[in-house]
GROMACS .gro file of C-alpha atoms in nm:
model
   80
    1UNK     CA    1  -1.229  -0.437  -1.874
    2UNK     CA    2  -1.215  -0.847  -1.861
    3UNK     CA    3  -1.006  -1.022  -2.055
    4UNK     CA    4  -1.037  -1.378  -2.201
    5UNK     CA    5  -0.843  -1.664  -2.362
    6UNK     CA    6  -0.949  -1.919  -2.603
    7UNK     CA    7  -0.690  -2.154  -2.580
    8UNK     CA    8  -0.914  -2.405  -2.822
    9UNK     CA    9  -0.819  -2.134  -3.105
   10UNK     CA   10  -0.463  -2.033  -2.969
   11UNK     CA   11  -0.209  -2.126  -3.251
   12UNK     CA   12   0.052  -1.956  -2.968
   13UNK     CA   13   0.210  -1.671  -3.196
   14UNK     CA   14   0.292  -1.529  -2.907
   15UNK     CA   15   0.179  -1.154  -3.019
   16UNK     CA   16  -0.007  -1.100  -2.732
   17UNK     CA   17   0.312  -1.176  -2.509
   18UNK     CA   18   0.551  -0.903  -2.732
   19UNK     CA   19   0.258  -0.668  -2.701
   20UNK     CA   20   0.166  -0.691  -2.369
   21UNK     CA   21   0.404  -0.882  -2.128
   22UNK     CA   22   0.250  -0.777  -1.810
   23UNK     CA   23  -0.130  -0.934  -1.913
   24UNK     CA   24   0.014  -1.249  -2.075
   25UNK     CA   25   0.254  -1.548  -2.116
   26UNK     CA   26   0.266  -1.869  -2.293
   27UNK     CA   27   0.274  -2.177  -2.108
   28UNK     CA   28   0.513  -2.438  -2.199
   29UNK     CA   29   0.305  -2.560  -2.548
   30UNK     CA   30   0.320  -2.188  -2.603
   31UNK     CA   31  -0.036  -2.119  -2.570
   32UNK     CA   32  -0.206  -1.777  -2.422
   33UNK     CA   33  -0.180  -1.781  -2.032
   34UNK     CA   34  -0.390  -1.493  -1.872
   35UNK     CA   35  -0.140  -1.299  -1.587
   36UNK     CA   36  -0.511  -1.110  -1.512
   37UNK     CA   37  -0.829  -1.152  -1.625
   38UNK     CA   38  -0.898  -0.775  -1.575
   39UNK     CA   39  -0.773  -0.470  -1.622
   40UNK     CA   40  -0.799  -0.099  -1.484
   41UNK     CA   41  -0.548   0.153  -1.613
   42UNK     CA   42  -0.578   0.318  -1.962
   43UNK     CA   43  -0.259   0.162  -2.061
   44UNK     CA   44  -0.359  -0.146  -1.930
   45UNK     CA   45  -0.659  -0.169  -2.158
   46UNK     CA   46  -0.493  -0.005  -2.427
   47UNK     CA   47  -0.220  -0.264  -2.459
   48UNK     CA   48  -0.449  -0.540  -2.399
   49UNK     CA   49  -0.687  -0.358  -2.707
   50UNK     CA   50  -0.353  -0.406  -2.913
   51UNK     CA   51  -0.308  -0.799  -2.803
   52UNK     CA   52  -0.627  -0.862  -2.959
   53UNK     CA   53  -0.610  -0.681  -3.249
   54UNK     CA   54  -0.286  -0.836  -3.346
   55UNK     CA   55  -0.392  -1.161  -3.221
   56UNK     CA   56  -0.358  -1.388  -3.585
   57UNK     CA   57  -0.594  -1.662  -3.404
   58UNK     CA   58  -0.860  -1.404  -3.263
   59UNK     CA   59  -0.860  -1.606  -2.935
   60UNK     CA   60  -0.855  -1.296  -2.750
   61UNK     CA   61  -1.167  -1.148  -2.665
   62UNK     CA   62  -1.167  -0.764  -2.432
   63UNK     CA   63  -1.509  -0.674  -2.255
   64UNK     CA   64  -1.649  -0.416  -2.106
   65UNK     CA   65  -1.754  -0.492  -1.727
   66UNK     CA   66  -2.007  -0.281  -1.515
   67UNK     CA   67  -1.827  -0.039  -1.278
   68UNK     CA   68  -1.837  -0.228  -0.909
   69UNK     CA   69  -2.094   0.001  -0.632
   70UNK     CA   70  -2.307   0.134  -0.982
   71UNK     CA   71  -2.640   0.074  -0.820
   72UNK     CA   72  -3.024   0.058  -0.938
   73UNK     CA   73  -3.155   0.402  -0.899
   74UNK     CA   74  -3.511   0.290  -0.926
   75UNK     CA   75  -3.454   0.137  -0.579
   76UNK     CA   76  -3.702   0.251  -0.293
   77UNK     CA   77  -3.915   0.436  -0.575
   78UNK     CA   78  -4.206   0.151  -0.467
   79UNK     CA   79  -4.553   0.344  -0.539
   80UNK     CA   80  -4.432   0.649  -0.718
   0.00000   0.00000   0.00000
């Protein structure tokens, strides 16, 4: 999962910090700063999931990425 800021629509409530401490701070204007861009464990994505529900500015946005290594399988199927 990839995480992303919008710190153009961050109004810095600072929900996203209570929820999720380990994926994000506030700089010193109190706007969103990303600790990771991405994240791996269930809980991980779960809290981050939360952060952007609760986010009152919707300047959090969580995507799905493609898994790293998944590969074409058409590959080497020239002429079939």
């Amino acid at each position: 999962m990839r995480i992303t800021a919008d710190t153009d629509r961050c109004i810095g409530a600072g929900q996203c910090v209570l929820t999720a401490a380990d994926l994000f701070d506030q700089d010193e204007d109190g706007i969103v700063a990303l600790l990771t861009d991405s994240v791996d464990s269930a809980a991980d994505v779960e809290l981050a999931r939360q952060a952007e529900h609760l986010c009152p500015a919707a300047a959090l946005r969580i995507t799905v990425t493609e898994e790293v290594g998944a590969a074409d399988t058409t590959e080497g199927t020239r002429g079939a």
